[in-house]
Tab-separated table of C-alpha atoms in Angstrom:
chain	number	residue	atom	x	y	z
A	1	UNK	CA	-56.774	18.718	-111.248
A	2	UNK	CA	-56.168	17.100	-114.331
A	3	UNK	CA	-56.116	13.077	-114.335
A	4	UNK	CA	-53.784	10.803	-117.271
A	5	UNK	CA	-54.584	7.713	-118.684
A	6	UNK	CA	-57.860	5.795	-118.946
A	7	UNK	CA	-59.815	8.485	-116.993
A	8	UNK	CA	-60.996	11.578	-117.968
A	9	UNK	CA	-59.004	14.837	-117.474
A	10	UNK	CA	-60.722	18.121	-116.239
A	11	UNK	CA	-58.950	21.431	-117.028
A	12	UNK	CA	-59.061	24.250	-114.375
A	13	UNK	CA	-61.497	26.962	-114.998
A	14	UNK	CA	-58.952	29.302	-115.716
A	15	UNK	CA	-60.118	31.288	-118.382
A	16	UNK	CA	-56.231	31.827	-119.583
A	17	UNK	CA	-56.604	27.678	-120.268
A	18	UNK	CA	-58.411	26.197	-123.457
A	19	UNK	CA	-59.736	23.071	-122.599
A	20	UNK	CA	-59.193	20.701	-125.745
A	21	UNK	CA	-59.766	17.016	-126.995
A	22	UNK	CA	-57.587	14.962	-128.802
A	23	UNK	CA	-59.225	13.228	-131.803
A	24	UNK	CA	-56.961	11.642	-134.257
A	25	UNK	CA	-52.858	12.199	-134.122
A	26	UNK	CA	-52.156	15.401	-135.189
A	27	UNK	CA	-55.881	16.836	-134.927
A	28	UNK	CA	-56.973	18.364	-132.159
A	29	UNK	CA	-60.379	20.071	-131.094
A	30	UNK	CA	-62.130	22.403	-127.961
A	31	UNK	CA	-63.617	20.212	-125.443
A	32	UNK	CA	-64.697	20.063	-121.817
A	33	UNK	CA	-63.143	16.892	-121.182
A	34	UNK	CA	-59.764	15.082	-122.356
A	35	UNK	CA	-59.575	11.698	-122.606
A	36	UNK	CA	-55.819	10.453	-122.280
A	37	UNK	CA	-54.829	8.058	-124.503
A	38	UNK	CA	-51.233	6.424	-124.345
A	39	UNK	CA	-48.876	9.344	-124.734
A	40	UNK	CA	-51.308	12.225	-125.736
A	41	UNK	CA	-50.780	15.420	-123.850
A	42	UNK	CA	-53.704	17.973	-122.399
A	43	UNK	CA	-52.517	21.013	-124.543
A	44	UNK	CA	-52.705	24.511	-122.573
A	45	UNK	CA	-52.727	27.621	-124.655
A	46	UNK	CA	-51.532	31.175	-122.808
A	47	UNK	CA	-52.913	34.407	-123.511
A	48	UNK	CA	-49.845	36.179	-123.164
A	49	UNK	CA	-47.046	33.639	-124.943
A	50	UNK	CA	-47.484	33.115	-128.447
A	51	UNK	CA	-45.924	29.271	-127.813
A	52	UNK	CA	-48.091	26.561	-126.322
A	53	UNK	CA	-47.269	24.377	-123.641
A	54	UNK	CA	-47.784	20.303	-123.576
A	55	UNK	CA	-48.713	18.449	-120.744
A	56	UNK	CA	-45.602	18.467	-118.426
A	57	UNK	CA	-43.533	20.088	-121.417
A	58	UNK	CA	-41.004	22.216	-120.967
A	59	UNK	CA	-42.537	26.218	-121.823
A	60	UNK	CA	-40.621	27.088	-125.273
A	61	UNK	CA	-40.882	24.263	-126.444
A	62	UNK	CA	-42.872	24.190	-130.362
A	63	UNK	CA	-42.336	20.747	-131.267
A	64	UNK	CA	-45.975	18.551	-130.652
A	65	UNK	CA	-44.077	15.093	-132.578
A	66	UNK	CA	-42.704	13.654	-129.301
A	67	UNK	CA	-46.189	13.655	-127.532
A	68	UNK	CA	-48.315	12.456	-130.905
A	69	UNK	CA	-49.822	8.626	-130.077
A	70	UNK	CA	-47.797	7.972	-133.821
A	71	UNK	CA	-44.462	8.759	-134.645
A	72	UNK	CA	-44.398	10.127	-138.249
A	73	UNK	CA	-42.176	7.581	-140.642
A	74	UNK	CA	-41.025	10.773	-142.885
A	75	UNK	CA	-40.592	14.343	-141.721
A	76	UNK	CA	-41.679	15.029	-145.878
A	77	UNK	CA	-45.389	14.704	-144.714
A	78	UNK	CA	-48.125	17.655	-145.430
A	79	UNK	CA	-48.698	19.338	-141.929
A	80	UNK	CA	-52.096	19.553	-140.109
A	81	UNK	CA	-53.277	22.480	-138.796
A	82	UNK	CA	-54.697	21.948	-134.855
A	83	UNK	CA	-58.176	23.316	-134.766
A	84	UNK	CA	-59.050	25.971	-132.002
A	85	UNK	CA	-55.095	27.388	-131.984
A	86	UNK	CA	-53.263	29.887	-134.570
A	87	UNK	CA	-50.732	28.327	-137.571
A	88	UNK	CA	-47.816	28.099	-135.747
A	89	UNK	CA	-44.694	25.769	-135.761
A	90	UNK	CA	-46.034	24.105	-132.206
A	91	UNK	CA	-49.950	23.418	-133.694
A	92	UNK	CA	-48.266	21.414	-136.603
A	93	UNK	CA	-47.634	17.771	-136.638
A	94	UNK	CA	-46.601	15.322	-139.008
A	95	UNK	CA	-49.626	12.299	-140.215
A	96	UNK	CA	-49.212	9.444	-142.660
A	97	UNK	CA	-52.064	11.190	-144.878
A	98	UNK	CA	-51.253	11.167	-148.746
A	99	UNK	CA	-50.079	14.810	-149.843
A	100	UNK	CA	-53.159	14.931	-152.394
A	101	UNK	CA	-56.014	16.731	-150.574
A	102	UNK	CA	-58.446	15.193	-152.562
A	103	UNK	CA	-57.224	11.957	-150.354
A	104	UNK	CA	-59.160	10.454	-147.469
A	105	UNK	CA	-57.143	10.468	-144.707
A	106	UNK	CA	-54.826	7.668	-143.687
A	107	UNK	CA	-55.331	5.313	-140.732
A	108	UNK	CA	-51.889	4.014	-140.936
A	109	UNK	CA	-50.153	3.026	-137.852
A	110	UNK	CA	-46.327	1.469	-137.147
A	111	UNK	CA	-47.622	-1.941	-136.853
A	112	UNK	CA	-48.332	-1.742	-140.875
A	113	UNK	CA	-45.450	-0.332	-141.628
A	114	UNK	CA	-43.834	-2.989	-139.674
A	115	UNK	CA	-45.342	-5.935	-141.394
A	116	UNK	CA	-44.492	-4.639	-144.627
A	117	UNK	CA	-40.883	-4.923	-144.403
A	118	UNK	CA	-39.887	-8.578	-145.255
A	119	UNK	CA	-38.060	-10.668	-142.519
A	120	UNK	CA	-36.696	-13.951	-141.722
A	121	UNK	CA	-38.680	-16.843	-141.510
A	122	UNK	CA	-37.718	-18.841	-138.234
A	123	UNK	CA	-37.371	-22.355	-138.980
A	124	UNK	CA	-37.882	-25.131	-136.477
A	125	UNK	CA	-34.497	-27.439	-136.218
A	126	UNK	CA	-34.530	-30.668	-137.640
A	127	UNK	CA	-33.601	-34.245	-135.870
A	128	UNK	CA	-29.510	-34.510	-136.859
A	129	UNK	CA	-28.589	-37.040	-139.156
A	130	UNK	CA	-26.843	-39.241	-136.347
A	131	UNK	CA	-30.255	-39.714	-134.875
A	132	UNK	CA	-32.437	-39.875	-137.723
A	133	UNK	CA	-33.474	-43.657	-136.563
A	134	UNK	CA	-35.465	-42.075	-133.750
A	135	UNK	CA	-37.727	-40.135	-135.926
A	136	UNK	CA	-38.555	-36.099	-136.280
A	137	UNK	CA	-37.778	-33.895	-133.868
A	138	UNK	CA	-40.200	-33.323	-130.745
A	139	UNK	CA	-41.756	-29.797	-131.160
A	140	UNK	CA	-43.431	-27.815	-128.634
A	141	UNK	CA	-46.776	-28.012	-130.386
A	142	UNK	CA	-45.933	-32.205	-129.900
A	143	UNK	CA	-45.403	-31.405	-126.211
A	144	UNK	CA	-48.267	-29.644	-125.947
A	145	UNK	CA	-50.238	-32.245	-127.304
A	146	UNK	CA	-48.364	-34.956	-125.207
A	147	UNK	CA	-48.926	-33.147	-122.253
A	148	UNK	CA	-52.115	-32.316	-122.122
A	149	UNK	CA	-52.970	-36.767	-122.770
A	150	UNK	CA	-50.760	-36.982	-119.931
A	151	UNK	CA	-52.642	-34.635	-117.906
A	152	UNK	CA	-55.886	-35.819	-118.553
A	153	UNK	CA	-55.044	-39.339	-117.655
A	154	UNK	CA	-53.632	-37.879	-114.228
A	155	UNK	CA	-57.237	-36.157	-113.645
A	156	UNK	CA	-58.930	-39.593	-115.022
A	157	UNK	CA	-56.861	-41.686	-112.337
A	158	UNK	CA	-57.638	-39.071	-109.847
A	159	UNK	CA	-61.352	-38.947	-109.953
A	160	UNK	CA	-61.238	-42.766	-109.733
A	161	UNK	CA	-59.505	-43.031	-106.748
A	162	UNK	CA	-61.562	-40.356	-104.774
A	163	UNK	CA	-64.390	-42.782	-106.599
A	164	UNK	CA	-63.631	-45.414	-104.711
A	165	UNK	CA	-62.619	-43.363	-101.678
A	166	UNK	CA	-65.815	-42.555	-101.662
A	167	UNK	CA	-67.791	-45.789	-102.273
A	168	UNK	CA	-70.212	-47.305	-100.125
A	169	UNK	CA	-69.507	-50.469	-98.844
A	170	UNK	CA	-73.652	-51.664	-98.670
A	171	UNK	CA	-74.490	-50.273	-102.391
A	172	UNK	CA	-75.227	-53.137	-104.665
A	173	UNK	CA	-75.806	-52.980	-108.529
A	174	UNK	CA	-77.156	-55.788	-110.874
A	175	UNK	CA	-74.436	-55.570	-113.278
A	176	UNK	CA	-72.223	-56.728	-110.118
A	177	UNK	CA	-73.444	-60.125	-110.814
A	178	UNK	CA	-74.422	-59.912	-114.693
A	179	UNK	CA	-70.862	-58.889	-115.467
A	180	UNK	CA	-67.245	-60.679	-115.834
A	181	UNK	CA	-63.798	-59.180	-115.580
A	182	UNK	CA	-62.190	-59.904	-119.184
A	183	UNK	CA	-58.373	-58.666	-118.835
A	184	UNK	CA	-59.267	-55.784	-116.469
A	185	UNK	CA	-62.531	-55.045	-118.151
A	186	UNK	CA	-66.346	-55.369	-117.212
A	187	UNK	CA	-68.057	-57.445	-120.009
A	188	UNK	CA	-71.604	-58.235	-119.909
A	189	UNK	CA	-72.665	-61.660	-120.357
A	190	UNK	CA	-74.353	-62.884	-123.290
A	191	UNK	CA	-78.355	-62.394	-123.188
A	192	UNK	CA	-79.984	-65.133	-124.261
A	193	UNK	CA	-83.606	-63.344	-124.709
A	194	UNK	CA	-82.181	-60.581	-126.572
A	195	UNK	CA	-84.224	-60.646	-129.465
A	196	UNK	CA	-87.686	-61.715	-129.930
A	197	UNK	CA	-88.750	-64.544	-132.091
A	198	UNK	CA	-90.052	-62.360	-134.273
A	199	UNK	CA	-87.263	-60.062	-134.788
A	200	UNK	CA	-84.736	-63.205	-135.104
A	201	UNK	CA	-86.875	-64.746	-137.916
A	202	UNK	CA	-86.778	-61.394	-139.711
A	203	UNK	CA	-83.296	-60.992	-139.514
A	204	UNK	CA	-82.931	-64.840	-140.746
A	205	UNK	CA	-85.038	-63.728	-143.982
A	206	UNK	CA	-83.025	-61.059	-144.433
A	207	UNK	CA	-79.675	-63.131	-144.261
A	208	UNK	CA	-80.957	-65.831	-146.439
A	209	UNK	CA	-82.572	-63.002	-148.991
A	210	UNK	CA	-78.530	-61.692	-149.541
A	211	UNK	CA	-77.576	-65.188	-149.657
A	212	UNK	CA	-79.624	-66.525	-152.744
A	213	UNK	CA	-78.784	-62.991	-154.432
A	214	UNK	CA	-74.898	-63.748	-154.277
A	215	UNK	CA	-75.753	-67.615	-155.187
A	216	UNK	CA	-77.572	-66.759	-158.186
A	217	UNK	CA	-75.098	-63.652	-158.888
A	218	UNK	CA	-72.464	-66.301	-159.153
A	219	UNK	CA	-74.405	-69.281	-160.299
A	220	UNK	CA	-74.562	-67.012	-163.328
A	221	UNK	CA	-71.079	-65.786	-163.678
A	222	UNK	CA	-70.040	-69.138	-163.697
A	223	UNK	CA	-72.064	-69.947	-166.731
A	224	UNK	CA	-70.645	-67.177	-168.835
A	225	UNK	CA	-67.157	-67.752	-167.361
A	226	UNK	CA	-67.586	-71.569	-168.576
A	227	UNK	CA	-68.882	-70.131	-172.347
A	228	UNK	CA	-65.922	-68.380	-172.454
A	229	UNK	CA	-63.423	-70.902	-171.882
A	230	UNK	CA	-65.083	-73.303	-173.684
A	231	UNK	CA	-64.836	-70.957	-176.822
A	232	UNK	CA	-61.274	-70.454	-176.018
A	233	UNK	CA	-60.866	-74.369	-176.399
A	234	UNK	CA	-61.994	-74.965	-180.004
A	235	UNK	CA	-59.013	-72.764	-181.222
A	236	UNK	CA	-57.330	-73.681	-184.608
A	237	UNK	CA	-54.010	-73.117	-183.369
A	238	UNK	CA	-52.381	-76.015	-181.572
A	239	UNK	CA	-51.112	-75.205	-177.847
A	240	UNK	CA	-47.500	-75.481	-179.133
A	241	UNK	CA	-48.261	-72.243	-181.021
A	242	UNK	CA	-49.792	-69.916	-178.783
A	243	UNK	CA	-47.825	-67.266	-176.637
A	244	UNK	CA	-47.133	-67.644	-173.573
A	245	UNK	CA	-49.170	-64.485	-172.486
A	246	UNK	CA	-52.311	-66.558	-174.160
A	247	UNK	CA	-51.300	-69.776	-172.267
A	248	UNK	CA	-51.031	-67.624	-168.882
A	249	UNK	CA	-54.651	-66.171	-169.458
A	250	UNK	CA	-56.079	-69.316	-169.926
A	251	UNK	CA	-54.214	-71.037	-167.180
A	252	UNK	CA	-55.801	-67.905	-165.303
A	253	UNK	CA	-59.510	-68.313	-165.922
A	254	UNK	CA	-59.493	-71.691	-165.447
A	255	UNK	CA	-58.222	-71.264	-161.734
A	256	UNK	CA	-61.030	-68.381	-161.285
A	257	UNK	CA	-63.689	-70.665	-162.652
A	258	UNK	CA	-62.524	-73.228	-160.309
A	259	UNK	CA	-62.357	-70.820	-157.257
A	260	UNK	CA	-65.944	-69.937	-158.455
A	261	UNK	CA	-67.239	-73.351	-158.293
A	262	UNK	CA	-65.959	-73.583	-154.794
A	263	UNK	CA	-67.374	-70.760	-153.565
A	264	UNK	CA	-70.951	-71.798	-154.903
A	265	UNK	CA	-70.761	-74.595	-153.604
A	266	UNK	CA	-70.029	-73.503	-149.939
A	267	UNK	CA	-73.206	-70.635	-150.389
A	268	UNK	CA	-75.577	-73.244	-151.253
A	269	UNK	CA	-74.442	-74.978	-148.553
A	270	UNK	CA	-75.294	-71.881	-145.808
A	271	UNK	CA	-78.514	-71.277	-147.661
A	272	UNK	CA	-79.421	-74.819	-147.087
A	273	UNK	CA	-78.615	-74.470	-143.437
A	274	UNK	CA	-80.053	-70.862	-143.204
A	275	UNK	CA	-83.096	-72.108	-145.018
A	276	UNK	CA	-83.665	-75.536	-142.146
A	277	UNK	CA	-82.990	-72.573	-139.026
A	278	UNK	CA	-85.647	-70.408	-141.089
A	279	UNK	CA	-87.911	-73.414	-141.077
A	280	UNK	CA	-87.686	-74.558	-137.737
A	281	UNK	CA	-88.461	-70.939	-136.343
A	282	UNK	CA	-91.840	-71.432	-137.328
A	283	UNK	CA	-94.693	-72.203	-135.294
A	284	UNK	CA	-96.354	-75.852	-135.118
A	285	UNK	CA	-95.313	-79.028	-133.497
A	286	UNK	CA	-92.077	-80.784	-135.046
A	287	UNK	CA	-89.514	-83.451	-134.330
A	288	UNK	CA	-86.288	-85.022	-135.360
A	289	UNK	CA	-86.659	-88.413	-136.813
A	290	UNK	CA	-84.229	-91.019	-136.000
A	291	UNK	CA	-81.917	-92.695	-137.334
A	292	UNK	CA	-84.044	-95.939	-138.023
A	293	UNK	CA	-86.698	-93.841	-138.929
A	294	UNK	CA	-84.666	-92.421	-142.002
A	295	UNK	CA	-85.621	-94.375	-145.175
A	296	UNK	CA	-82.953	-93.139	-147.098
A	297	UNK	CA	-79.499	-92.167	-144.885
A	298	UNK	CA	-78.621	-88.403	-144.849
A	299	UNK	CA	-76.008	-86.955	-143.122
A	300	UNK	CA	-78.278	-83.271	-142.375
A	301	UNK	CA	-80.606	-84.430	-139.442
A	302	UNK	CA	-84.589	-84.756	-140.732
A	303	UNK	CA	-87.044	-82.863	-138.962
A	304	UNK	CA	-91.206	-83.834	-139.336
A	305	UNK	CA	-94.009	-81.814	-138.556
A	306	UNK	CA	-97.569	-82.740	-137.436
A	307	UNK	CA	-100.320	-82.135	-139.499
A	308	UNK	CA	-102.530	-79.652	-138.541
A	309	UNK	CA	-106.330	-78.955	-139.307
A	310	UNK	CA	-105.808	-75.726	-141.853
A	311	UNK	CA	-108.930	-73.268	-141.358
């Protein structure tokens, strides 16, 4: 019984049979099993014929091409002898082996010879030039990607709603009452104790540390912006005779160096303030004087402290 296809084959134990096994196209060997792959053929060899026969080939037949896994591309190839069986016309197939026999044999198959022959590059359509306004052209890598958001807002929706199928009417959390509904959304309320007063004192030194470096940062650039103008001034040329470019750079700085001394002006302001919130995070017993207290008016509210013993 003899068995095709991804199981082995058995011959019979006829001793008129020569039980072989195929092991590259065109190159076959003596074997007590055959393993059928794709199209081979278990090849049968008769004492008393001096032609072979194939598989379920016809007897007379001497022509092993149509039963090969490849079809040759060129009947001009160098023939290969079958091992095991005479040099006849039927034990001689066609490979895509180089004629040189120096040459290690090929491993070609259709597929390369397929991809070597150039062909036409399918191009996606474009969006017609009536419709242009509406943008490119959906393509199905764009629906792909549109349905699968679509998709997994379905499953999101879904596992919500068997959520609160689901829920328990008697579970209570303490985000239920630490929580407000901001335009269909769960916010947390502000904590109040967040922070230490430790750890809000450090992060009030490091505030006012970046503050005095921009303040001095400009606080200087001011000064050499001022030098520079006030070279510019003492210029022997009247302002009747200078270009216009000249008048437009000057005109320039001056509005920067103004800008400038606005800007200081409103960071020695916060480090002021940043300074008093530094101060009053302190420890030791403090108070705000009054008004009537004051012996000089401000308009920044005056804190005292109360002495205390040093050690």
């Amino acid at each position: 019984m003899v068995w095709f296809g991804s199981k082995l084959a058995r011959l019979n134990s006829d001793p008129a049979k020569v039980k072989v096994r195929v092991i590259s196209p065109g190159r076959v060997e003596p074997s007590s099993y055959v393993r059928g792959l794709g199209q081979c053929r278990v090849l049968q060899r008769a004492t008393s014929h001096g032609h072979h026969r194939v598989g379920a080939h016809q007897p007379g037949s001497h022509s092993l091409l149509p039963f090969l896994p490849h079809q040759p591309a060129s009947l001009n190839h160098q023939p290969t002898k079958i091992r095991g069986f005479p040099r006849t016309a039927a034990t001689e197939s066609h490979c895509h082996a180089p004629a040189s026999p120096k040459a290690p044999p090929c491993n070609c198959n259709m597929s390369s010879l397929r991809n070597a022959i150039p062909r036409r590059a399918h191009k996606e359509r474009a969006q017609p030039s009536s419709r242009k306004k509406f943008g490119l052209l959906e393509k199905h890598k764009d629906y792909v990607e549109r349905a699968k958001a679509f998709h997994k807002k379905e499953d999101t929706i879904r596992r919500l709603r068997e959520k609160a199928a689901n829920r328990n009417e008697d579970e209570f959390y303490f985000k239920m009452i630490k929580t407000k509904v901001v335009d269909g959304v769960h916010k947390p309320e502000s904590d109040a104790n967040k922070y230490t007063q430790e750890e809000l004192l450090l992060m009030k030194t490091q505030d006012i540390g970046y503050i005095l470096q921009k303040l001095q940062s400009e606080r200087k650039a001011k000064e050499l912006q001022s030098q520079n103008l006030r070279r510019e001034v003492h210029l022997p040329l009247t302002s009747d005779d200078l270009p216009t470019n000249i008048k437009r750079k000057i005109a320039k700085s001056y509005k920067e160096l103004e800008a400038r001394k606005t800007r200081l002006g409103q960071l020695e302001k916060i480090y002021l303030d940043m300074s008093m919130q530094k101060e009053l995070q302190k420890k030791g017993k403090k108070r705000k004087l009054r008004e009537d207290e004051l012996v000089t008016p401000a308009s920044k509210s005056v804190y005292k402290w109360h002495a205390e013993r040093k050690r």
